[in-house]
Amino acid sequence: MTDVAFSCSCGTLKGVLHDASPSSACHLMCFCKDCRAFARHMGQLDALEPGGGSPIVQVLPARLEITQGAEQIACLRLSAKGLHRWYAACCKTPLANTTGSPRLPFAGMWRPIFAQVEVFGPVVTYGFTKAALPGGPRKDKGLGRMLGGLLKRSLAAYLNGTARQTPFFDAGGAPVATPQVISAEARSAAYRE
């Protein structure tokens, strides 16, 4: 296992993912419209894979350490019930997707922020491919493996007492930055293909 550095585009926010390996993470490509809309809203369409896939690495939040610029962490939601989508306010670099509380210990990290990606191994899951743009895959792959890995990592985190450790929520379970639901106009623009 290896420690892998990550940073936002401008370098103001930096951190480390501890103990990175193919077995401690799930390297995936998400083709859902929401992830693509988030990338578009953040000005990151160039980082998407062919077919509009968002490159993501699912990890345990307890393994994430913000070493610089934690005050730059910001959060938005594409709808009132949408995922918490974390980004660096300084340069609008996507950081991670999480649920609305630390009870489910997972963070879908934006792969382009990592200094090394080979430590995660190859992409093992392709999800929501029915929403892929032309040039993308047309069949989901590895969803069972992704869910099984998520359950296994979550259970291990609960057993070792690290399940609620996360840089995105405080000790009381509140988000470290107030999630802002984007406006109807911004939402319409984000979903425009």
PDB file of C-alpha atoms in Angstrom, residues 4-192:
ATOM      1  CA  VAL A   4      -0.708   9.151  -2.723  1.00  0.00           C
ATOM      2  CA  ALA A   5      -0.683  12.941  -2.816  1.00  0.00           C
ATOM      3  CA  PHE A   6      -3.565  14.928  -4.247  1.00  0.00           C
ATOM      4  CA  SER A   7      -4.184  18.609  -4.865  1.00  0.00           C
ATOM      5  CA  CYS A   8      -6.579  21.013  -6.497  1.00  0.00           C
ATOM      6  CA  SER A   9      -5.604  22.522  -9.851  1.00  0.00           C
ATOM      7  CA  CYS A  10      -4.043  25.662  -8.382  1.00  0.00           C
ATOM      8  CA  GLY A  11      -2.272  23.846  -5.535  1.00  0.00           C
ATOM      9  CA  THR A  12      -3.940  25.754  -2.698  1.00  0.00           C
ATOM     10  CA  LEU A  13      -5.583  22.627  -1.303  1.00  0.00           C
ATOM     11  CA  LYS A  14      -3.381  19.574  -0.814  1.00  0.00           C
ATOM     12  CA  GLY A  15      -3.744  16.236   0.839  1.00  0.00           C
ATOM     13  CA  VAL A  16      -2.751  12.598   1.055  1.00  0.00           C
ATOM     14  CA  LEU A  17      -4.679   9.378   0.569  1.00  0.00           C
ATOM     15  CA  HIS A  18      -3.089   6.866   2.919  1.00  0.00           C
ATOM     16  CA  ASP A  19      -2.698   3.178   2.121  1.00  0.00           C
ATOM     17  CA  ALA A  20      -3.842   3.355  -1.493  1.00  0.00           C
ATOM     18  CA  SER A  21      -4.058   0.094  -3.424  1.00  0.00           C
ATOM     19  CA  PRO A  22      -6.461  -1.693  -5.771  1.00  0.00           C
ATOM     20  CA  SER A  23      -7.857  -3.618  -2.779  1.00  0.00           C
ATOM     21  CA  SER A  24      -8.472  -0.503  -0.642  1.00  0.00           C
ATOM     22  CA  ALA A  25     -10.300   1.426  -3.366  1.00  0.00           C
ATOM     23  CA  CYS A  26     -12.623   0.968  -6.318  1.00  0.00           C
ATOM     24  CA  HIS A  27     -11.403   2.522  -9.566  1.00  0.00           C
ATOM     25  CA  LEU A  28     -14.489   3.307 -11.600  1.00  0.00           C
ATOM     26  CA  MET A  29     -15.946   5.294 -14.449  1.00  0.00           C
ATOM     27  CA  CYS A  30     -19.372   6.837 -13.864  1.00  0.00           C
ATOM     28  CA  PHE A  31     -21.428   7.848 -16.893  1.00  0.00           C
ATOM     29  CA  CYS A  32     -24.430   9.241 -15.024  1.00  0.00           C
ATOM     30  CA  LYS A  33     -25.801  12.622 -16.053  1.00  0.00           C
ATOM     31  CA  ASP A  34     -25.330  14.016 -12.540  1.00  0.00           C
ATOM     32  CA  CYS A  35     -21.565  13.424 -12.426  1.00  0.00           C
ATOM     33  CA  ARG A  36     -21.248  14.866 -15.928  1.00  0.00           C
ATOM     34  CA  ALA A  37     -23.352  17.897 -14.930  1.00  0.00           C
ATOM     35  CA  PHE A  38     -21.082  18.462 -11.916  1.00  0.00           C
ATOM     36  CA  ALA A  39     -18.008  18.335 -14.152  1.00  0.00           C
ATOM     37  CA  ARG A  40     -19.634  20.791 -16.581  1.00  0.00           C
ATOM     38  CA  HIS A  41     -20.632  23.154 -13.746  1.00  0.00           C
ATOM     39  CA  MET A  42     -17.052  23.075 -12.423  1.00  0.00           C
ATOM     40  CA  GLY A  43     -15.561  23.679 -15.888  1.00  0.00           C
ATOM     41  CA  GLN A  44     -13.949  20.223 -15.946  1.00  0.00           C
ATOM     42  CA  LEU A  45     -15.410  18.650 -19.102  1.00  0.00           C
ATOM     43  CA  ASP A  46     -11.912  18.181 -20.528  1.00  0.00           C
ATOM     44  CA  ALA A  47     -11.135  15.735 -17.708  1.00  0.00           C
ATOM     45  CA  LEU A  48     -13.974  13.371 -18.663  1.00  0.00           C
ATOM     46  CA  GLU A  49     -13.245  10.099 -20.423  1.00  0.00           C
ATOM     47  CA  PRO A  50     -14.675   9.194 -23.868  1.00  0.00           C
ATOM     48  CA  GLY A  51     -18.452   8.960 -23.690  1.00  0.00           C
ATOM     49  CA  GLY A  52     -18.581  11.483 -20.852  1.00  0.00           C
ATOM     50  CA  GLY A  53     -17.294   9.190 -18.106  1.00  0.00           C
ATOM     51  CA  SER A  54     -16.281  10.746 -14.797  1.00  0.00           C
ATOM     52  CA  PRO A  55     -13.073   9.120 -13.482  1.00  0.00           C
ATOM     53  CA  ILE A  56     -13.622   8.290  -9.815  1.00  0.00           C
ATOM     54  CA  VAL A  57     -11.843   6.376  -7.067  1.00  0.00           C
ATOM     55  CA  GLN A  58     -14.041   5.229  -4.179  1.00  0.00           C
ATOM     56  CA  VAL A  59     -12.124   5.261  -0.888  1.00  0.00           C
ATOM     57  CA  LEU A  60     -12.690   5.316   2.839  1.00  0.00           C
ATOM     58  CA  PRO A  61     -12.816   8.951   4.010  1.00  0.00           C
ATOM     59  CA  ALA A  62     -10.744   8.067   7.098  1.00  0.00           C
ATOM     60  CA  ARG A  63      -7.776   7.479   4.802  1.00  0.00           C
ATOM     61  CA  LEU A  64      -7.920  11.053   3.510  1.00  0.00           C
ATOM     62  CA  GLU A  65      -5.809  13.733   5.141  1.00  0.00           C
ATOM     63  CA  ILE A  66      -6.015  17.390   4.092  1.00  0.00           C
ATOM     64  CA  THR A  67      -2.535  18.819   4.670  1.00  0.00           C
ATOM     65  CA  GLN A  68      -3.090  22.338   3.332  1.00  0.00           C
ATOM     66  CA  GLY A  69      -5.990  24.589   2.396  1.00  0.00           C
ATOM     67  CA  ALA A  70      -8.816  22.837   4.259  1.00  0.00           C
ATOM     68  CA  GLU A  71     -10.603  26.191   4.417  1.00  0.00           C
ATOM     69  CA  GLN A  72     -11.068  25.934   0.638  1.00  0.00           C
ATOM     70  CA  ILE A  73     -13.379  22.914   0.910  1.00  0.00           C
ATOM     71  CA  ALA A  74     -16.806  23.848  -0.443  1.00  0.00           C
ATOM     72  CA  CYS A  75     -19.907  21.811  -1.201  1.00  0.00           C
ATOM     73  CA  LEU A  76     -22.754  21.939  -3.676  1.00  0.00           C
ATOM     74  CA  ARG A  77     -25.741  19.825  -4.521  1.00  0.00           C
ATOM     75  CA  LEU A  78     -27.334  19.588  -7.935  1.00  0.00           C
ATOM     76  CA  SER A  79     -30.740  19.213  -6.269  1.00  0.00           C
ATOM     77  CA  ALA A  80     -32.108  19.363  -2.730  1.00  0.00           C
ATOM     78  CA  LYS A  81     -31.780  15.581  -2.418  1.00  0.00           C
ATOM     79  CA  GLY A  82     -28.601  15.156  -4.454  1.00  0.00           C
ATOM     80  CA  LEU A  83     -25.216  13.910  -3.343  1.00  0.00           C
ATOM     81  CA  HIS A  84     -22.854  16.245  -1.541  1.00  0.00           C
ATOM     82  CA  ARG A  85     -20.355  17.238  -4.208  1.00  0.00           C
ATOM     83  CA  TRP A  86     -17.198  18.653  -2.668  1.00  0.00           C
ATOM     84  CA  TYR A  87     -14.783  20.939  -4.481  1.00  0.00           C
ATOM     85  CA  ALA A  88     -11.960  23.394  -3.890  1.00  0.00           C
ATOM     86  CA  ALA A  89     -13.436  26.916  -3.859  1.00  0.00           C
ATOM     87  CA  CYS A  90     -10.113  28.469  -4.901  1.00  0.00           C
ATOM     88  CA  CYS A  91     -10.162  26.982  -8.424  1.00  0.00           C
ATOM     89  CA  LYS A  92     -13.405  24.933  -8.652  1.00  0.00           C
ATOM     90  CA  THR A  93     -11.566  21.615  -8.770  1.00  0.00           C
ATOM     91  CA  PRO A  94     -13.890  18.694  -7.938  1.00  0.00           C
ATOM     92  CA  LEU A  95     -12.733  16.725  -4.901  1.00  0.00           C
ATOM     93  CA  ALA A  96     -15.306  14.075  -3.979  1.00  0.00           C
ATOM     94  CA  ASN A  97     -18.900  12.902  -3.864  1.00  0.00           C
ATOM     95  CA  THR A  98     -20.415  11.696  -0.588  1.00  0.00           C
ATOM     96  CA  THR A  99     -23.809  11.062   0.910  1.00  0.00           C
ATOM     97  CA  GLY A 100     -25.225  13.703   3.227  1.00  0.00           C
ATOM     98  CA  SER A 101     -23.736  12.259   6.401  1.00  0.00           C
ATOM     99  CA  PRO A 102     -20.642  10.368   7.536  1.00  0.00           C
ATOM    100  CA  ARG A 103     -22.719   7.288   8.438  1.00  0.00           C
ATOM    101  CA  LEU A 104     -21.887   5.647   5.098  1.00  0.00           C
ATOM    102  CA  PRO A 105     -18.088   5.771   4.971  1.00  0.00           C
ATOM    103  CA  PHE A 106     -17.318   6.367   1.335  1.00  0.00           C
ATOM    104  CA  ALA A 107     -15.922   9.165  -0.769  1.00  0.00           C
ATOM    105  CA  GLY A 108     -15.961   9.024  -4.554  1.00  0.00           C
ATOM    106  CA  MET A 109     -12.775  10.999  -5.211  1.00  0.00           C
ATOM    107  CA  TRP A 110     -12.185  12.826  -8.506  1.00  0.00           C
ATOM    108  CA  ARG A 111      -9.278  10.836  -9.982  1.00  0.00           C
ATOM    109  CA  PRO A 112      -7.566  13.750 -11.813  1.00  0.00           C
ATOM    110  CA  ILE A 113      -6.535  15.305  -8.485  1.00  0.00           C
ATOM    111  CA  PHE A 114      -4.167  12.429  -7.648  1.00  0.00           C
ATOM    112  CA  ALA A 115      -0.456  12.653  -8.420  1.00  0.00           C
ATOM    113  CA  GLN A 116      -0.355   8.919  -9.214  1.00  0.00           C
ATOM    114  CA  VAL A 117      -3.227   6.835 -10.514  1.00  0.00           C
ATOM    115  CA  GLU A 118      -1.475   3.562 -11.318  1.00  0.00           C
ATOM    116  CA  VAL A 119      -1.645   2.575  -7.623  1.00  0.00           C
ATOM    117  CA  PHE A 120      -5.420   2.115  -8.018  1.00  0.00           C
ATOM    118  CA  GLY A 121      -5.002  -0.466 -10.766  1.00  0.00           C
ATOM    119  CA  PRO A 122      -7.186  -0.500 -13.868  1.00  0.00           C
ATOM    120  CA  VAL A 123     -10.770   0.716 -14.001  1.00  0.00           C
ATOM    121  CA  VAL A 124     -12.882  -2.206 -12.738  1.00  0.00           C
ATOM    122  CA  THR A 125     -16.366  -0.693 -12.824  1.00  0.00           C
ATOM    123  CA  TYR A 126     -18.318   1.121 -15.533  1.00  0.00           C
ATOM    124  CA  GLY A 127     -21.616   2.432 -14.212  1.00  0.00           C
ATOM    125  CA  PHE A 128     -24.726   4.126 -15.594  1.00  0.00           C
ATOM    126  CA  THR A 129     -23.563   3.441 -19.151  1.00  0.00           C
ATOM    127  CA  LYS A 130     -27.092   3.914 -20.523  1.00  0.00           C
ATOM    128  CA  ALA A 131     -26.469   7.636 -20.000  1.00  0.00           C
ATOM    129  CA  ALA A 132     -23.103   7.560 -21.789  1.00  0.00           C
ATOM    130  CA  LEU A 133     -22.540   9.908 -24.693  1.00  0.00           C
ATOM    131  CA  PRO A 134     -21.546   8.528 -28.134  1.00  0.00           C
ATOM    132  CA  GLY A 135     -18.184   6.777 -27.886  1.00  0.00           C
ATOM    133  CA  GLY A 136     -18.825   5.440 -24.392  1.00  0.00           C
ATOM    134  CA  PRO A 137     -19.572   1.869 -23.311  1.00  0.00           C
ATOM    135  CA  ARG A 138     -23.123   0.615 -23.602  1.00  0.00           C
ATOM    136  CA  LYS A 139     -23.066  -2.015 -20.865  1.00  0.00           C
ATOM    137  CA  ASP A 140     -22.425  -1.673 -17.137  1.00  0.00           C
ATOM    138  CA  LYS A 141     -19.560  -3.726 -15.757  1.00  0.00           C
ATOM    139  CA  GLY A 142     -18.382  -4.556 -12.259  1.00  0.00           C
ATOM    140  CA  LEU A 143     -21.279  -3.051 -10.259  1.00  0.00           C
ATOM    141  CA  GLY A 144     -21.447  -6.100  -7.992  1.00  0.00           C
ATOM    142  CA  ARG A 145     -17.729  -5.856  -7.356  1.00  0.00           C
ATOM    143  CA  MET A 146     -18.064  -2.141  -6.562  1.00  0.00           C
ATOM    144  CA  LEU A 147     -20.944  -2.690  -4.092  1.00  0.00           C
ATOM    145  CA  GLY A 148     -19.243  -5.689  -2.505  1.00  0.00           C
ATOM    146  CA  GLY A 149     -16.042  -3.701  -2.016  1.00  0.00           C
ATOM    147  CA  LEU A 150     -17.978  -0.752  -0.591  1.00  0.00           C
ATOM    148  CA  LEU A 151     -19.723  -3.014   1.947  1.00  0.00           C
ATOM    149  CA  LYS A 152     -16.483  -4.776   2.872  1.00  0.00           C
ATOM    150  CA  ARG A 153     -14.575  -1.496   3.377  1.00  0.00           C
ATOM    151  CA  SER A 154     -17.484   0.043   5.304  1.00  0.00           C
ATOM    152  CA  LEU A 155     -17.753  -2.938   7.632  1.00  0.00           C
ATOM    153  CA  ALA A 156     -14.001  -2.870   8.280  1.00  0.00           C
ATOM    154  CA  ALA A 157     -14.214   0.862   9.044  1.00  0.00           C
ATOM    155  CA  TYR A 158     -17.014   0.293  11.562  1.00  0.00           C
ATOM    156  CA  LEU A 159     -15.134  -2.578  13.186  1.00  0.00           C
ATOM    157  CA  ASN A 160     -11.921  -0.570  13.598  1.00  0.00           C
ATOM    158  CA  GLY A 161     -13.712   2.608  14.727  1.00  0.00           C
ATOM    159  CA  THR A 162     -12.789   4.832  11.770  1.00  0.00           C
ATOM    160  CA  ALA A 163     -16.146   4.836   9.949  1.00  0.00           C
ATOM    161  CA  ARG A 164     -17.039   8.418  10.832  1.00  0.00           C
ATOM    162  CA  GLN A 165     -13.582   9.921  10.371  1.00  0.00           C
ATOM    163  CA  THR A 166     -13.742  12.203   7.352  1.00  0.00           C
ATOM    164  CA  PRO A 167     -12.402  15.572   6.232  1.00  0.00           C
ATOM    165  CA  PHE A 168     -15.850  16.482   4.882  1.00  0.00           C
ATOM    166  CA  PHE A 169     -17.889  16.311   8.120  1.00  0.00           C
ATOM    167  CA  ASP A 170     -17.094  17.470  11.635  1.00  0.00           C
ATOM    168  CA  ALA A 171     -17.142  15.301  14.767  1.00  0.00           C
ATOM    169  CA  GLY A 172     -20.859  15.988  15.202  1.00  0.00           C
ATOM    170  CA  GLY A 173     -21.649  14.821  11.664  1.00  0.00           C
ATOM    171  CA  ALA A 174     -22.264  18.290  10.177  1.00  0.00           C
ATOM    172  CA  PRO A 175     -20.718  19.196   6.794  1.00  0.00           C
ATOM    173  CA  VAL A 176     -17.521  21.259   7.142  1.00  0.00           C
ATOM    174  CA  ALA A 177     -18.960  23.590   4.475  1.00  0.00           C
ATOM    175  CA  THR A 178     -22.648  24.398   4.074  1.00  0.00           C
ATOM    176  CA  PRO A 179     -23.942  22.629   0.954  1.00  0.00           C
ATOM    177  CA  GLN A 180     -25.383  25.065  -1.593  1.00  0.00           C
ATOM    178  CA  VAL A 181     -28.051  23.827  -4.004  1.00  0.00           C
ATOM    179  CA  ILE A 182     -27.300  25.322  -7.405  1.00  0.00           C
ATOM    180  CA  SER A 183     -29.846  27.645  -8.980  1.00  0.00           C
ATOM    181  CA  ALA A 184     -32.392  26.470 -11.529  1.00  0.00           C
ATOM    182  CA  GLU A 185     -30.514  28.383 -14.237  1.00  0.00           C
ATOM    183  CA  ALA A 186     -27.169  26.854 -13.296  1.00  0.00           C
ATOM    184  CA  ARG A 187     -28.765  23.424 -13.121  1.00  0.00           C
ATOM    185  CA  SER A 188     -30.279  23.808 -16.579  1.00  0.00           C
ATOM    186  CA  ALA A 189     -26.884  24.836 -17.976  1.00  0.00           C
ATOM    187  CA  ALA A 190     -25.087  21.974 -16.196  1.00  0.00           C
ATOM    188  CA  TYR A 191     -27.390  19.348 -17.700  1.00  0.00           C
ATOM    189  CA  ARG A 192     -27.293  20.730 -21.230  1.00  0.00           C
TER     190      ARG A 192
END
